[in-house]
Short mmCIF file of C-alpha atoms and ligand atoms in Angstrom, two decimals:
data_model
loop_
_atom_site.label_atom_id
_atom_site.label_comp_id
_atom_site.label_asym_id
_atom_site.label_seq_id
_atom_site.Cartn_x
_atom_site.Cartn_y
_atom_site.Cartn_z
CA MET A 1 134.61 127.19 22.54
CA LYS A 2 135.59 124.36 24.86
CA ILE A 3 132.98 123.48 27.50
CA ILE A 4 133.39 121.15 30.46
CA ILE A 5 130.01 119.62 31.27
CA THR A 6 130.12 117.94 34.69
CA GLY A 7 127.81 115.01 35.44
CA GLY A 8 127.31 114.36 31.73
CA ALA A 9 126.83 110.61 32.22
CA GLY A 10 123.82 111.17 34.51
CA PHE A 11 120.17 111.59 33.66
CA ILE A 12 119.92 115.31 32.79
CA GLY A 13 123.61 115.69 31.95
CA SER A 14 123.45 113.08 29.19
CA HIS A 15 120.60 114.97 27.49
CA VAL A 16 122.53 118.25 27.81
CA VAL A 17 125.71 116.66 26.40
CA ARG A 18 123.80 115.18 23.45
CA LEU A 19 122.09 118.51 22.69
CA PHE A 20 125.35 120.48 22.77
CA VAL A 21 127.41 117.89 20.82
CA THR A 22 124.83 117.65 18.02
CA LYS A 23 123.61 121.27 17.90
CA TYR A 24 127.05 122.91 18.16
CA PRO A 25 129.57 120.87 16.15
CA GLU A 26 131.98 123.84 16.43
CA TYR A 27 132.13 123.47 20.25
CA GLN A 28 134.42 120.97 21.99
CA ILE A 29 132.45 119.17 24.70
CA LEU A 30 134.33 117.51 27.55
CA ASN A 31 132.15 115.33 29.73
CA LEU A 32 133.62 115.16 33.26
CA ASP A 33 131.98 112.50 35.40
CA ALA A 34 133.06 110.26 38.29
CA LEU A 35 130.71 107.47 37.14
CA THR A 36 129.10 106.96 40.52
CA TYR A 37 126.16 104.53 40.61
CA ALA A 38 124.16 107.29 38.83
CA GLY A 39 126.59 107.76 35.95
CA ASN A 40 125.96 105.58 32.92
CA LEU A 41 128.00 106.06 29.75
CA GLU A 42 125.57 103.82 27.89
CA ASN A 43 123.30 106.90 27.90
CA LEU A 44 125.69 108.48 25.38
CA ARG A 45 126.47 105.53 23.09
CA ASP A 46 124.96 107.29 20.07
CA ILE A 47 127.31 110.30 20.27
CA GLU A 48 130.43 108.91 21.95
CA ASN A 49 132.41 108.80 18.67
CA GLN A 50 131.57 112.34 17.57
CA PRO A 51 134.77 114.34 16.91
CA ASN A 52 133.71 117.20 19.21
CA TYR A 53 133.05 114.93 22.23
CA ARG A 54 135.39 113.51 24.86
CA PHE A 55 134.87 111.78 28.19
CA VAL A 56 137.09 112.24 31.25
CA LYS A 57 136.55 110.12 34.34
CA GLY A 58 137.19 112.11 37.50
CA ASP A 59 135.90 113.30 40.84
CA ILE A 60 135.03 117.00 41.26
CA ALA A 61 135.75 116.66 45.00
CA ASP A 62 139.39 115.78 44.20
CA GLN A 63 141.00 119.24 44.16
CA PRO A 64 144.42 118.34 42.62
CA PHE A 65 142.64 116.45 39.84
CA VAL A 66 140.26 119.38 39.12
CA ASP A 67 143.09 121.95 39.13
CA GLU A 68 145.25 119.83 36.82
CA LEU A 69 142.34 119.22 34.43
CA PHE A 70 141.53 122.93 34.13
CA ALA A 71 145.20 123.84 33.63
CA ARG A 72 145.57 121.17 30.93
CA GLU A 73 142.27 121.65 29.08
CA GLU A 74 141.81 125.43 29.46
CA PRO A 75 138.00 125.38 29.11
CA ASP A 76 136.12 128.56 28.15
CA ALA A 77 132.99 127.51 30.02
CA VAL A 78 131.64 125.09 32.59
CA ILE A 79 128.10 123.70 32.76
CA HIS A 80 127.96 122.10 36.18
CA LEU A 81 125.45 119.31 36.73
CA ALA A 82 127.48 116.73 38.69
CA ALA A 83 125.83 116.08 42.03
CA GLU A 84 124.48 113.55 44.40
CA SER A 85 120.83 113.99 43.44
CA HIS A 86 118.57 111.62 45.37
CA VAL A 87 116.81 112.98 48.48
CA ASP A 88 116.37 109.55 50.11
CA ARG A 89 120.11 108.82 49.83
CA SER A 90 120.86 112.23 51.39
CA ILE A 91 118.89 111.17 54.46
CA THR A 92 121.04 108.06 54.97
CA ASP A 93 124.42 109.50 53.83
CA PRO A 94 124.42 113.32 54.09
CA LEU A 95 128.22 113.68 53.99
CA ALA A 96 128.42 112.30 50.45
CA PHE A 97 126.19 115.26 49.48
CA VAL A 98 128.37 117.78 51.29
CA ARG A 99 131.45 116.32 49.62
CA THR A 100 130.25 116.39 46.02
CA ASN A 101 127.63 119.13 45.99
CA VAL A 102 129.38 121.66 48.21
CA LEU A 103 133.09 120.87 48.16
CA GLY A 104 133.07 119.72 44.52
CA THR A 105 131.33 122.92 43.42
CA VAL A 106 133.85 125.09 45.31
CA HIS A 107 136.78 123.24 43.70
CA LEU A 108 135.29 123.92 40.25
CA LEU A 109 134.67 127.60 41.09
CA ASN A 110 138.26 128.00 42.27
CA ALA A 111 139.72 126.20 39.27
CA ALA A 112 137.70 128.39 36.87
CA LYS A 113 138.65 131.59 38.71
CA ASN A 114 142.34 130.67 38.81
CA LEU A 115 142.39 129.79 35.11
CA TRP A 116 140.42 132.78 33.85
CA LYS A 117 141.25 135.72 36.13
CA SER A 118 144.65 136.74 34.65
CA ALA A 119 143.37 137.17 31.08
CA GLY A 120 140.06 138.68 32.21
CA TYR A 121 136.70 136.97 32.23
CA GLU A 122 135.55 138.11 28.75
CA GLY A 123 133.74 135.25 26.95
CA LYS A 124 133.85 132.91 29.95
CA THR A 125 130.83 131.34 31.71
CA PHE A 126 130.36 129.24 34.83
CA TYR A 127 126.81 127.86 34.68
CA HIS A 128 125.52 126.13 37.81
CA VAL A 129 122.47 123.85 37.46
CA SER A 130 120.37 123.73 40.60
CA THR A 131 116.99 122.71 41.92
CA ASP A 132 113.70 124.24 43.08
CA GLU A 133 114.09 122.30 46.37
CA VAL A 134 116.36 125.07 47.72
CA TYR A 135 113.24 127.23 48.20
CA GLY A 136 111.69 124.79 50.70
CA SER A 137 108.14 123.50 50.81
CA LEU A 138 104.88 125.24 49.83
CA GLU A 139 101.42 124.83 51.31
CA MET A 140 98.67 123.64 48.97
CA GLY A 141 97.31 126.57 46.97
CA THR A 142 98.47 128.98 44.33
CA GLU A 143 101.76 130.36 45.68
CA MET A 144 104.81 129.52 43.54
CA PHE A 145 108.58 129.81 43.89
CA THR A 146 110.03 132.85 42.12
CA GLU A 147 113.68 133.81 41.77
CA ASP A 148 113.17 136.08 44.83
CA THR A 149 111.75 133.41 47.16
CA PRO A 150 114.05 133.15 50.21
CA TYR A 151 116.02 129.92 50.49
CA ASP A 152 114.60 127.43 53.02
CA PRO A 153 116.15 124.00 52.29
CA ARG A 154 114.85 121.18 54.48
CA SER A 155 116.62 117.96 53.38
CA PRO A 156 120.36 117.25 53.39
CA TYR A 157 120.14 117.19 49.57
CA SER A 158 118.46 120.58 49.25
CA ALA A 159 120.71 122.06 51.96
CA SER A 160 123.78 120.95 50.00
CA LYS A 161 122.38 122.39 46.74
CA ALA A 162 121.43 125.66 48.49
CA SER A 163 124.93 125.86 49.89
CA SER A 164 126.46 125.34 46.44
CA ASP A 165 124.20 128.08 45.00
CA HIS A 166 125.42 130.48 47.70
CA PHE A 167 129.05 129.68 46.90
CA VAL A 168 128.43 130.28 43.18
CA ARG A 169 126.92 133.71 43.92
CA ALA A 170 129.76 134.47 46.36
CA TRP A 171 132.33 133.84 43.59
CA TYR A 172 130.36 136.26 41.35
CA HIS A 173 130.19 139.05 43.94
CA THR A 174 133.64 138.56 45.48
CA TYR A 175 135.82 137.60 42.52
CA GLY A 176 133.69 138.73 39.57
CA LEU A 177 133.43 135.19 38.18
CA PRO A 178 130.85 135.31 35.34
CA VAL A 179 128.23 132.91 36.69
CA LYS A 180 124.71 131.95 35.65
CA LEU A 181 122.31 129.78 37.65
CA SER A 182 119.03 127.98 37.08
CA ASN A 183 116.72 126.20 39.52
CA CYS A 184 114.51 123.55 37.96
CA SER A 185 111.57 121.42 39.07
CA ASN A 186 111.29 117.59 38.84
CA ASN A 187 112.48 116.18 35.54
CA TYR A 188 111.21 112.99 33.90
CA GLY A 189 112.08 111.20 30.66
CA PRO A 190 114.40 108.60 29.09
CA ASN A 191 117.54 107.48 30.98
CA HIS A 192 116.16 108.40 34.42
CA PHE A 193 117.73 106.21 37.11
CA PRO A 194 115.03 103.89 38.54
CA GLU A 195 115.41 105.07 42.13
CA LYS A 196 113.29 108.17 41.33
CA LEU A 197 109.50 108.02 41.38
CA ILE A 198 108.55 107.81 37.67
CA PRO A 199 111.18 105.33 36.39
CA LEU A 200 110.87 103.29 39.61
CA ALA A 201 107.10 103.01 39.11
CA ILE A 202 107.48 102.10 35.42
CA HIS A 203 110.04 99.40 36.28
CA ARG A 204 107.92 98.03 39.13
CA ILE A 205 104.72 97.96 37.06
CA ARG A 206 106.49 96.32 34.12
CA THR A 207 107.81 93.58 36.41
CA SER A 208 104.57 93.29 38.46
CA GLN A 209 106.19 94.40 41.73
CA PRO A 210 104.61 96.66 44.39
CA VAL A 211 104.78 100.39 43.59
CA PRO A 212 105.72 102.23 46.84
CA VAL A 213 103.85 105.49 47.48
CA TYR A 214 105.19 107.49 50.43
CA GLY A 215 102.63 108.52 53.08
CA LYS A 216 99.22 109.09 51.51
CA GLY A 217 100.58 110.13 48.12
CA GLU A 218 99.39 113.71 48.67
CA ASN A 219 102.71 115.50 48.04
CA VAL A 220 102.80 117.65 44.92
CA ARG A 221 105.61 118.03 42.40
CA ASP A 222 105.90 120.05 39.18
CA TRP A 223 107.14 117.85 36.31
CA LEU A 224 109.19 118.90 33.28
CA PHE A 225 110.29 116.70 30.35
CA VAL A 226 114.08 116.32 30.54
CA LYS A 227 114.66 117.38 26.91
CA ASP A 228 112.87 120.64 27.71
CA HIS A 229 115.20 121.18 30.67
CA ALA A 230 118.12 120.65 28.27
CA THR A 231 116.79 123.33 25.88
CA ALA A 232 116.28 125.66 28.85
CA ILE A 233 119.93 125.12 29.86
CA ASP A 234 120.98 125.86 26.27
CA THR A 235 118.89 129.07 26.40
CA VAL A 236 120.27 130.29 29.74
CA PHE A 237 123.84 129.38 28.75
CA HIS A 238 123.67 131.42 25.53
CA LYS A 239 121.20 134.20 26.37
CA GLY A 240 121.05 134.45 30.18
CA LYS A 241 122.42 137.50 31.96
CA VAL A 242 125.66 137.07 33.91
CA GLY A 243 124.95 136.96 37.66
CA ASP A 244 121.28 136.09 37.13
CA THR A 245 119.17 133.12 38.20
CA TYR A 246 116.37 131.59 36.13
CA ASN A 247 113.63 129.34 37.47
CA ILE A 248 112.62 126.50 35.13
CA GLY A 249 109.44 124.42 35.42
CA GLY A 250 106.65 122.77 33.52
CA VAL A 251 103.61 124.58 35.01
CA ASN A 252 102.50 121.01 35.58
CA GLU A 253 101.67 120.14 39.19
CA TRP A 254 100.64 116.61 40.12
CA LYS A 255 99.80 114.92 43.40
CA ASN A 256 101.97 111.80 43.60
CA LEU A 257 99.00 109.44 43.83
CA ASP A 258 97.23 111.02 40.83
CA LEU A 259 100.46 110.76 38.86
CA ILE A 260 100.89 107.08 39.74
CA HIS A 261 97.26 106.39 38.77
CA LEU A 262 97.87 108.05 35.39
CA LEU A 263 101.08 106.08 34.88
CA CYS A 264 99.31 102.80 35.75
CA ASP A 265 96.55 103.56 33.23
CA VAL A 266 99.02 104.52 30.47
CA LEU A 267 101.00 101.32 31.06
CA ASP A 268 97.84 99.17 31.10
CA GLU A 269 96.86 100.65 27.75
CA LYS A 270 100.29 100.32 26.15
CA THR A 271 100.80 96.72 27.34
CA ASN A 272 97.23 95.63 26.49
CA GLN A 273 96.23 94.87 30.08
CA PRO A 274 92.69 95.43 31.38
CA GLN A 275 92.38 98.95 32.89
CA GLY A 276 92.89 98.76 36.66
CA THR A 277 95.49 95.95 36.55
CA SER A 278 98.52 98.09 37.45
CA ARG A 279 96.71 100.17 40.10
CA LYS A 280 96.49 96.98 42.20
CA LEU A 281 100.28 97.18 42.65
CA ILE A 282 100.12 100.53 44.52
CA THR A 283 101.39 100.08 48.09
CA PHE A 284 101.39 102.86 50.68
CA VAL A 285 104.65 102.87 52.65
CA THR A 286 106.19 104.92 55.50
CA ASP A 287 106.61 108.55 54.54
CA ARG A 288 109.99 110.14 53.71
CA ALA A 289 111.46 111.97 56.74
CA GLY A 290 110.90 115.73 56.39
CA HIS A 291 108.96 115.15 53.15
CA ASP A 292 108.41 118.52 51.43
CA LEU A 293 104.69 118.92 50.76
CA ARG A 294 104.61 120.89 47.53
CA TYR A 295 106.91 122.44 44.94
CA ALA A 296 105.58 124.81 42.27
CA ILE A 297 107.75 127.00 40.12
CA ASP A 298 107.07 130.28 38.36
CA SER A 299 109.03 130.16 35.07
CA SER A 300 107.82 133.50 33.73
CA LYS A 301 111.30 135.11 33.86
CA ILE A 302 112.96 132.61 31.47
CA MET A 303 109.83 132.55 29.29
CA ASN A 304 109.42 136.34 29.04
CA GLU A 305 113.06 137.46 29.04
CA LEU A 306 114.71 134.62 27.11
CA GLY A 307 111.79 133.22 25.08
CA TRP A 308 112.06 129.61 26.32
CA LYS A 309 109.01 127.38 26.67
CA PRO A 310 108.45 123.62 27.05
CA SER A 311 107.96 121.79 23.72
CA VAL A 312 105.69 118.98 24.91
CA THR A 313 102.60 118.61 27.08
CA PHE A 314 102.80 116.25 30.06
CA GLU A 315 100.63 113.69 28.24
CA GLN A 316 103.03 113.73 25.24
CA GLY A 317 106.16 113.63 27.42
CA LEU A 318 104.85 110.83 29.62
CA ALA A 319 103.79 108.76 26.58
CA GLN A 320 107.28 109.22 25.05
CA THR A 321 108.85 108.25 28.37
CA VAL A 322 106.79 105.09 28.83
CA ASP A 323 107.44 104.11 25.18
CA TRP A 324 111.19 104.62 25.73
CA TYR A 325 111.24 102.35 28.80
CA LEU A 326 109.15 99.69 27.05
CA GLN A 327 111.50 99.77 24.04
CA ASN A 328 114.69 99.88 26.13
CA THR A 329 114.12 97.05 28.55
CA GLU A 330 117.78 96.05 28.15
CA TRP A 331 118.87 99.51 29.48
CA LEU A 332 116.59 99.05 32.49
CA GLU A 333 117.79 95.50 33.10
CA ARG A 334 121.46 96.50 32.88
CA VAL A 335 120.84 99.40 35.28
CA THR A 336 118.90 97.36 37.81
CA SER A 337 121.43 94.46 37.67
CA GLY A 338 124.47 96.79 37.82
CA ALA A 339 125.85 95.48 34.48
CA TYR A 340 126.00 99.05 33.06
CA GLN A 341 128.95 99.72 35.34
CA ASP A 342 131.15 97.43 33.18
CA TYR A 343 130.65 99.64 30.13
CA TYR A 344 133.38 102.16 30.98
CA GLN A 345 135.89 99.34 31.44
CA GLN A 346 134.97 97.75 28.09
CA GLN A 347 134.78 100.98 26.14
CA TYR A 348 137.46 103.21 27.63
CA ALA A 349 139.99 101.19 29.63
CA ALA A 350 142.19 100.43 26.60
CA ARG A 351 142.20 104.05 25.35
P1 NAD B 401 122.03 112.10 38.36
O1 NAD B 401 122.17 111.58 39.75
O2 NAD B 401 121.27 111.32 37.36
O3 NAD B 401 123.47 112.34 37.73
C1 NAD B 401 124.52 112.92 38.46
C2 NAD B 401 125.82 112.67 37.69
O4 NAD B 401 126.88 113.29 38.46
C3 NAD B 401 126.17 111.19 37.55
O5 NAD B 401 126.57 110.92 36.23
C4 NAD B 401 127.32 110.98 38.54
O6 NAD B 401 128.21 109.97 38.14
C5 NAD B 401 127.97 112.37 38.53
N1 NAD B 401 128.69 112.63 39.78
C6 NAD B 401 128.25 112.43 41.06
N2 NAD B 401 129.23 112.76 41.93
C7 NAD B 401 130.28 113.17 41.21
C8 NAD B 401 131.59 113.63 41.54
N3 NAD B 401 132.00 113.71 42.82
N4 NAD B 401 132.42 113.99 40.53
C9 NAD B 401 132.03 113.91 39.25
N5 NAD B 401 130.82 113.45 38.87
C10 NAD B 401 129.96 113.09 39.83
O7 NAD B 401 121.45 113.57 38.53
P2 NAD B 401 120.40 114.36 37.61
O8 NAD B 401 119.04 114.01 38.05
O9 NAD B 401 120.80 114.21 36.19
O10 NAD B 401 120.70 115.85 38.11
C11 NAD B 401 121.73 116.63 37.49
C12 NAD B 401 121.79 117.98 38.15
O11 NAD B 401 120.54 118.65 38.02
C13 NAD B 401 122.06 117.93 39.66
O12 NAD B 401 122.91 119.01 39.98
C14 NAD B 401 120.70 118.09 40.29
O13 NAD B 401 120.81 118.70 41.56
C15 NAD B 401 120.03 119.01 39.29
N6 NAD B 401 118.56 118.89 39.20
C16 NAD B 401 117.97 117.67 39.03
C17 NAD B 401 116.58 117.60 38.87
C18 NAD B 401 115.88 116.29 38.66
O14 NAD B 401 114.65 116.25 38.66
N7 NAD B 401 116.56 115.18 38.43
C19 NAD B 401 115.83 118.77 38.92
C20 NAD B 401 116.47 119.99 39.13
C21 NAD B 401 117.84 120.04 39.24
O1 DAU B 402 112.41 119.21 42.47
C1 DAU B 402 113.59 118.85 41.84
C2 DAU B 402 114.15 117.59 42.46
O2 DAU B 402 113.32 116.51 42.04
C3 DAU B 402 115.60 117.33 42.09
O3 DAU B 402 116.40 118.37 42.59
C4 DAU B 402 116.07 115.99 42.66
O4 DAU B 402 117.39 115.72 42.23
C5 DAU B 402 115.14 114.91 42.14
O5 DAU B 402 115.50 113.65 42.68
C6 DAU B 402 113.69 115.23 42.49
O6 DAU B 402 113.48 115.14 43.92
P1 DAU B 402 112.16 114.46 44.53
O7 DAU B 402 112.45 114.03 45.91
O8 DAU B 402 110.96 115.32 44.31
O9 DAU B 402 112.03 113.19 43.52
P2 DAU B 402 111.68 111.65 43.78
O10 DAU B 402 111.48 111.02 42.45
O11 DAU B 402 112.61 111.03 44.75
O12 DAU B 402 110.25 111.74 44.50
C7 DAU B 402 109.15 112.38 43.88
C8 DAU B 402 107.98 112.33 44.84
O13 DAU B 402 107.54 110.97 44.95
C9 DAU B 402 108.32 112.75 46.25
O14 DAU B 402 107.20 113.42 46.81
C10 DAU B 402 108.59 111.44 46.99
C11 DAU B 402 107.65 110.48 46.29
N1 DAU B 402 108.11 109.08 46.19
C12 DAU B 402 109.36 108.84 45.74
C13 DAU B 402 109.82 107.54 45.60
C14 DAU B 402 111.22 107.27 45.12
C15 DAU B 402 107.23 108.04 46.49
O15 DAU B 402 106.05 108.27 46.86
N2 DAU B 402 107.67 106.76 46.33
C16 DAU B 402 108.94 106.47 45.92
O16 DAU B 402 109.29 105.26 45.83
#
């Protein structure tokens, strides 16, 4: 089986690529990524020479490129993660999100349909990776997002992801394309770009800079270890029902301020600082526009129907994450200085 994984140089994509390349040596994995600021091939150094792995640099919003790639490579499956993924950036540049998340997804859907339809769709899969943010914002309390929760996106990012989900389902109903979808909560773990809350806070604490908390820090997110998201994607890809959607989460809700307090305490302990040192860096800043109050996801469908469950507790996952950042300060320095963007040139330009 030949699988195109889009966005494989990003945070979650790199963990999915590594899992598939190492667990399924009989599959050919083609990592398609535009290497935007969020794409970092250094994430995949350890597997880049595996015989069943290849990288292709390209933009999913470039229709002729996508069509030519599908015609040339004839993939059997697509696992689509490429996206503009940061909510704050979507507030300042919404069109970039429409371009990649909506238009790019439609180009991939069309290319897959055009390649597969004549021989029939048997054995083919178009798997779209999405987010819990499409369901909107919850009040504090016990209600959770299920697969039947109506869509109510409220940021340009979540609106673009909701739109892409609708297009994926439209290609299933209209053209019979064999699609699968999953909507996941906030991921954390190694290789997370330090514009997102957890890696940003780790980087800021490590370098004794202010840690910005939006508003009063009362917003709630559900956190899942990225390697557990990768195993969930593996599960849905192989066992999920065509046409179905699976919610994925950690059953692990945290108020932002409580989470930052925990992170400060873990870092104090691991760097032998007196408890309370890092908490002094917390700085309350202007809230995010349209800031969704709470996300909480009910993962019982994937757990009960497909037998997936997270492998680590939050305490274990967070400890592994902090250890990874403390041991990979060079990765963090190259990402924050921009030096990681030279890696493609050094590694691939001559090939
Ligand atoms: P990321 O920003 O770390 O990575 C995105 C990758 O997509 C990068 O490698 C980037 O270079 C690539 N990309 C961007 N535009 C492209 C284009 N036009 N053509 C080709 N490649 C392009 O994102 P992430 O956090 O790893 O998220 C991956 C996917 O999972 C996204 O679809 C996101 O919506 C979804 N998701 C993320 C989370 C999370 O907590 N991070 C949670 C649920 C769902
Ligand atoms: O829920 C899944 C989503 O989680 C994914 O679809 C997105 O791609 C991913 O970026 C993430 O979105 P969030 O907006 O929840 O993540 P972020 O890390 O940007 O913010 C987490 C919370 O922390 C949110 O309530 C905003 C707050 N925050 C964020 C930053 C960057 C701060 O208080 N300070 C900050 O500096």
